[in-house]
Short mmCIF file of C-alpha atoms and ligand atoms in Angstrom, two decimals:
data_model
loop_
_atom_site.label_atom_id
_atom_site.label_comp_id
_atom_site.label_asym_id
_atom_site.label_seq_id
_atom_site.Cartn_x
_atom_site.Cartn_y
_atom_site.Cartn_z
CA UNK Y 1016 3.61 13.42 -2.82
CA UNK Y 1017 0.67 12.85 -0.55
CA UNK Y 1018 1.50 13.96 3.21
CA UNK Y 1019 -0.93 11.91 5.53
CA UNK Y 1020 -1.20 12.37 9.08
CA UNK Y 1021 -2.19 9.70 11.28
CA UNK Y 1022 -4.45 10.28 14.59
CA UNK Y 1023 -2.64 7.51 16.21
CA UNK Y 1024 -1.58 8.84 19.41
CA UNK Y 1025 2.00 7.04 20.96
CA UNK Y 1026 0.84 6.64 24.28
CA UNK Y 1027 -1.78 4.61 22.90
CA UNK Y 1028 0.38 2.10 21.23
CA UNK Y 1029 0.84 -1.41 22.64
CA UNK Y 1030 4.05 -1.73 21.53
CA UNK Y 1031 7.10 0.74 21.09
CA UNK Y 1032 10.87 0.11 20.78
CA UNK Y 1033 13.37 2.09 19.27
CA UNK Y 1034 15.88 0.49 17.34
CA UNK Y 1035 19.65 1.94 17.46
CA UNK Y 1036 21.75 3.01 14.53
CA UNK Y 1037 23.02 -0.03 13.17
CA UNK Y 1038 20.69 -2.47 14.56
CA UNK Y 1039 18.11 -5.05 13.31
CA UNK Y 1040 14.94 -6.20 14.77
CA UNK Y 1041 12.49 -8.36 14.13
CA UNK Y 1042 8.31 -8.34 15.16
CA UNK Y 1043 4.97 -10.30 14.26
CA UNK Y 1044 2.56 -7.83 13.55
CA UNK Y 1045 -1.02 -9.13 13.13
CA UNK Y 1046 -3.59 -8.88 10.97
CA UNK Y 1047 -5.43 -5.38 11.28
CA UNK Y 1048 -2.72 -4.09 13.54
CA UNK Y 1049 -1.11 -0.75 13.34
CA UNK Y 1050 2.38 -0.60 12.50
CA UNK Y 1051 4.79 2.96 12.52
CA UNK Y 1052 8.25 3.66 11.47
CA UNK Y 1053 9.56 6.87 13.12
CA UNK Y 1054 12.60 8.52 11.61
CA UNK Y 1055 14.01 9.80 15.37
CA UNK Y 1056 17.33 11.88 13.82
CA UNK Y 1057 15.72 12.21 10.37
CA UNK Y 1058 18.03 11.54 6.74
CA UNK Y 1059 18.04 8.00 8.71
CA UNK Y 1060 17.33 4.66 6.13
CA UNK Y 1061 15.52 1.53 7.52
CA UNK Y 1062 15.92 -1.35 5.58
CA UNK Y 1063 12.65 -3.45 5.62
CA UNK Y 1064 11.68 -7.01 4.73
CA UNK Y 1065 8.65 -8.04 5.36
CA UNK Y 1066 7.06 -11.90 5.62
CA UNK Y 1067 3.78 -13.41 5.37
CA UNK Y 1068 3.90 -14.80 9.04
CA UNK Y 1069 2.12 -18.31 8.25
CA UNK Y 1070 4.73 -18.94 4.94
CA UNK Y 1071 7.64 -16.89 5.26
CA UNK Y 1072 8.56 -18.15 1.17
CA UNK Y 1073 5.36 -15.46 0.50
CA UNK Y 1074 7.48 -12.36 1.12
CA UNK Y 1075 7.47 -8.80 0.09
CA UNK Y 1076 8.13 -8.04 -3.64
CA UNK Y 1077 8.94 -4.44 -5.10
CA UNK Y 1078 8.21 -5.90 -8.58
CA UNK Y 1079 4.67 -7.20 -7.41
CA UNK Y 1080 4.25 -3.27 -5.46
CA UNK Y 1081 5.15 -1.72 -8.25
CA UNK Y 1082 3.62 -3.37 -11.20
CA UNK Y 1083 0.02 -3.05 -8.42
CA UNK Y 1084 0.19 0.67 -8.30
CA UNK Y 1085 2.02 1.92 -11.13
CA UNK Y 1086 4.75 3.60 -9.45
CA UNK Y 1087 8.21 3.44 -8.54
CA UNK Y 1088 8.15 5.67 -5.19
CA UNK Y 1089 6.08 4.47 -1.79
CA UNK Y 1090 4.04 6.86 0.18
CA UNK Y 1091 0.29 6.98 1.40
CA UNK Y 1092 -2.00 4.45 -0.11
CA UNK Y 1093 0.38 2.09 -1.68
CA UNK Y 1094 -0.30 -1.75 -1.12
CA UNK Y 1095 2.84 -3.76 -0.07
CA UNK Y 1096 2.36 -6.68 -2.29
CA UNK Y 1097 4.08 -10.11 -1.75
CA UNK Y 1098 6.01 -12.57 -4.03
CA UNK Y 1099 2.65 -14.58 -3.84
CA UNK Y 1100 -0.04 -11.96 -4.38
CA UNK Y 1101 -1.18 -11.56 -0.77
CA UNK Y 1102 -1.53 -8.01 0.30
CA UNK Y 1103 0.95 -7.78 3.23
CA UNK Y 1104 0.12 -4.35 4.62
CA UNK Y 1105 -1.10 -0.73 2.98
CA UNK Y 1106 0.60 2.40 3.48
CA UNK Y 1107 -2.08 4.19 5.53
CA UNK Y 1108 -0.28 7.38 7.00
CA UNK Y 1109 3.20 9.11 6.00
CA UNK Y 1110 4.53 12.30 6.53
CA UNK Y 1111 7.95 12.22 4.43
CA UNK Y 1112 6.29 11.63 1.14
CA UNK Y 1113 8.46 9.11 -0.49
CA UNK Y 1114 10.08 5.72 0.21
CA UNK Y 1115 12.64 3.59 -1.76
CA UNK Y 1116 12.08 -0.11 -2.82
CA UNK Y 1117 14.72 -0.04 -6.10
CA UNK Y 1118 18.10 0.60 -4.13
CA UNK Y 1119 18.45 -2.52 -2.27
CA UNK Y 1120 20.28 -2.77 1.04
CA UNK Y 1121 23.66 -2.46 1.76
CA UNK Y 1122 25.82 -5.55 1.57
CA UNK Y 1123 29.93 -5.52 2.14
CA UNK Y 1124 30.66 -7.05 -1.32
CA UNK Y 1125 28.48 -3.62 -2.49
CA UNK Y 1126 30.47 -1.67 -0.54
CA UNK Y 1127 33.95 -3.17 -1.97
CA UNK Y 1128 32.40 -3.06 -5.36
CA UNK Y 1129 30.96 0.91 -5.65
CA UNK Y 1130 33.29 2.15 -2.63
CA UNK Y 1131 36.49 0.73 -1.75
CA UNK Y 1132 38.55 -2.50 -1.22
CA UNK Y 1133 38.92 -1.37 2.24
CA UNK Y 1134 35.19 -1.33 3.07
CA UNK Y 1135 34.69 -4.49 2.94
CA UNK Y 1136 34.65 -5.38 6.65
CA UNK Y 1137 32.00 -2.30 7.31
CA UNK Y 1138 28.71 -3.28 8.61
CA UNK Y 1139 26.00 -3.70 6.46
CA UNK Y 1140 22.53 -4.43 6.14
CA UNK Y 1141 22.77 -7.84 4.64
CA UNK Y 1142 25.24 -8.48 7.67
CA UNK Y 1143 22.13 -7.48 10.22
CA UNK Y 1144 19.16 -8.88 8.19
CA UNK Y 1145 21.03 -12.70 8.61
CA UNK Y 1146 22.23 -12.12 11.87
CA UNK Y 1147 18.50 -11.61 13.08
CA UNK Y 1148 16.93 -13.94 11.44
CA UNK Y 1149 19.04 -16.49 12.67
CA UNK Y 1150 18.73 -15.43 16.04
CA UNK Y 1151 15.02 -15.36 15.79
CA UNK Y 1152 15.51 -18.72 15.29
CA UNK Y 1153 12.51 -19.97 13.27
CA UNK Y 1154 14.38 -21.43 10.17
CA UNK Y 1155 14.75 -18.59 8.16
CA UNK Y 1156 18.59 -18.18 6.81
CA UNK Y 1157 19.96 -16.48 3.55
CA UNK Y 1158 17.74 -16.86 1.27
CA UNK Y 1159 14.62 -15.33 2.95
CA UNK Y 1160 16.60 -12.30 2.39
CA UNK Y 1161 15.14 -10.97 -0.89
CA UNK Y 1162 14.17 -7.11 -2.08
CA UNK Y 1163 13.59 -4.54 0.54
CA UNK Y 1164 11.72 -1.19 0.75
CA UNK Y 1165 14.60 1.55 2.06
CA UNK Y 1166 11.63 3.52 4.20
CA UNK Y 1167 13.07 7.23 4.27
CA UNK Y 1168 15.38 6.92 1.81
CA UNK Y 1169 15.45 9.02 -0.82
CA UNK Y 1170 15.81 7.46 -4.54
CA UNK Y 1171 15.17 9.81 -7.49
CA UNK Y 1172 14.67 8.05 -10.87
CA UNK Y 1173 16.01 10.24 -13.78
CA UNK Y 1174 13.80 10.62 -17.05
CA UNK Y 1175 16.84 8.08 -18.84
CA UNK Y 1176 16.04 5.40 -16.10
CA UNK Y 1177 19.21 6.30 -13.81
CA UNK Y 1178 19.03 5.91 -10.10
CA UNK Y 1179 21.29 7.70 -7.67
CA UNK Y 1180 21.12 7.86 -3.94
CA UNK Y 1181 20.35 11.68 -3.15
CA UNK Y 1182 20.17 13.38 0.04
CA UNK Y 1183 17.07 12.24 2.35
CA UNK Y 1184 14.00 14.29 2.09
CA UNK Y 1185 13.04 12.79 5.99
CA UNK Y 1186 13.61 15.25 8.86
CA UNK Y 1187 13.35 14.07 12.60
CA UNK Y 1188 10.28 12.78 13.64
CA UNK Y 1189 8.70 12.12 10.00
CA UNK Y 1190 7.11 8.76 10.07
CA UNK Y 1191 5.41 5.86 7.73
CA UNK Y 1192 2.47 3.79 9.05
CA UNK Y 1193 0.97 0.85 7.65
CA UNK Y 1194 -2.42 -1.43 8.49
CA UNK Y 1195 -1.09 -5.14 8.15
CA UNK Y 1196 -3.98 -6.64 5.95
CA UNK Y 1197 -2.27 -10.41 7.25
CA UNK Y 1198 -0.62 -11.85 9.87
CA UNK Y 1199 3.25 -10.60 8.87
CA UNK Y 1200 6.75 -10.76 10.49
CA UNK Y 1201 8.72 -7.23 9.87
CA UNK Y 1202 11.89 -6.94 9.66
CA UNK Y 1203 14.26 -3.91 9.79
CA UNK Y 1204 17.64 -2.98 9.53
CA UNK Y 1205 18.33 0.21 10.83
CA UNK Y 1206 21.27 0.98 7.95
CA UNK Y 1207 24.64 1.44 9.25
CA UNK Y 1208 26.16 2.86 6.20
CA UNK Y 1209 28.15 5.49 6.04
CA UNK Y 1210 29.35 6.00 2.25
CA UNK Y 1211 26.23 7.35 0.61
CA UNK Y 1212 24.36 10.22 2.27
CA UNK Y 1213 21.19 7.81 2.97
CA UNK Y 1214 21.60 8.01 6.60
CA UNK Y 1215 23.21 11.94 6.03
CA UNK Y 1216 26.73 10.20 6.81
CA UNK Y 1217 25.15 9.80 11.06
CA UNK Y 1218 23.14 6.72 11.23
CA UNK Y 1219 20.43 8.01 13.81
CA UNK Y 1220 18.30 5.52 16.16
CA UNK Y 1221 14.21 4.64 14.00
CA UNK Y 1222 11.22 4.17 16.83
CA UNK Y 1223 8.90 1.11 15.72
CA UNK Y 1224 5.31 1.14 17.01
CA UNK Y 1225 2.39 -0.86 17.24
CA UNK Y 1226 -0.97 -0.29 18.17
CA UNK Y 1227 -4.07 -2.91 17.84
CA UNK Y 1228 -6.88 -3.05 14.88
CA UNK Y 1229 -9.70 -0.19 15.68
CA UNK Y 1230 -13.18 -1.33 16.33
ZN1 ZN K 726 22.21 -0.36 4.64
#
């Protein structure tokens, strides 16, 4: 793991909003623009998608990241690739160390499936993802909803290939922040579930942040 600190200061940013447990949102963030994830609670999962902002079809692809860098975990350096090739954004600063992009989000026919019958009607990421996008109201529905990176979320991959979703490794206040290399639309669902220790059983408010390209 590579901790990177980034000499961003907050009261510098243009833009800050923090997104409560459970919620979605949705941002342009353009081209040489500074964007941060901040884990407020810490053990908290964001659910990310991210678009190119002039064809939202060219979205983010965990195959394409991971088949660029040769490595299953995020963190410092790595190059958010899209279904098209474009290079979306780069991993510039993080101070948690690793991020998921092989667990998916959480849907409710997930939760029925690996839970309970009776979970079905929990929120769930899938739920928020649509619900903002449709709301945004620029003609993206369900299937713009493709893979997603699970910032903070801690996804060890056994030596047999086995995934399982282990306690977070984030503690409040650990944050990711990426330079978006194009114009991209980002967005986040701040997970609301509460059968997996991803979000330590307490989904917790994330703070997003912008700042504009350096000279
Ligand atoms: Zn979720």
């Amino acid at each position: 793991m590579s901790l990177v600190e980034s000499s961003l200061l907050p009261s510098d940013a243009v833009y800050r909003q923090v997104v409560p447990a459970g919620e979605p949102w949705i941002h342009e963030v353009r081209r040489g623009q500074f964007f941060r994830i901040v884990d407020l609670g810490g053990n908290q999962a964001a659910d990310t998608l991210f678009y190119n902002a002039h064809d939202y079809s060219d979205r983010y692809s965990a195959q394409d990241t991971i088949q660029n860098q040769g490595n299953l975990y995020l963190t410092t350096g790595t190059r958010l690739m899209s279904t098209g090739g474009t290079l979306l954004l780069t991993i510039v600063a993080d101070t948690c160390g690793r991020h998921d992009t092989l667990g998916g989000a959480c849907a409710n026919e997930s939760n029925m499936v690996r839970y309970a019958i009776e979970k079905r009607h929990m929120h769930a990421c899938r739920s928020s993802f649509l619900k903002a996008v449709i709301e945004w109201g620029r003609g993206m529905d369900k299937r713009d909803i493709a893979n997603n990176i699970n910032f903070f979320m801690n996804v060890p991959v056994t030596p047999e290939g086995g995934l399982t979703f282990e306690d977070g490794i984030s503690e409040p206040g650990k944050y990711v922040e990426m330079r978006a290399e194009t114009d991209v639309v980002a967005l986040i669902s701040n997970c609301p579930q509460l059968n997996n220790p991803c979000n330590a059983y307490n989904p917790t408010p994330v703070e997003v942040m912008i700042w504009n390209p350096r000279d």
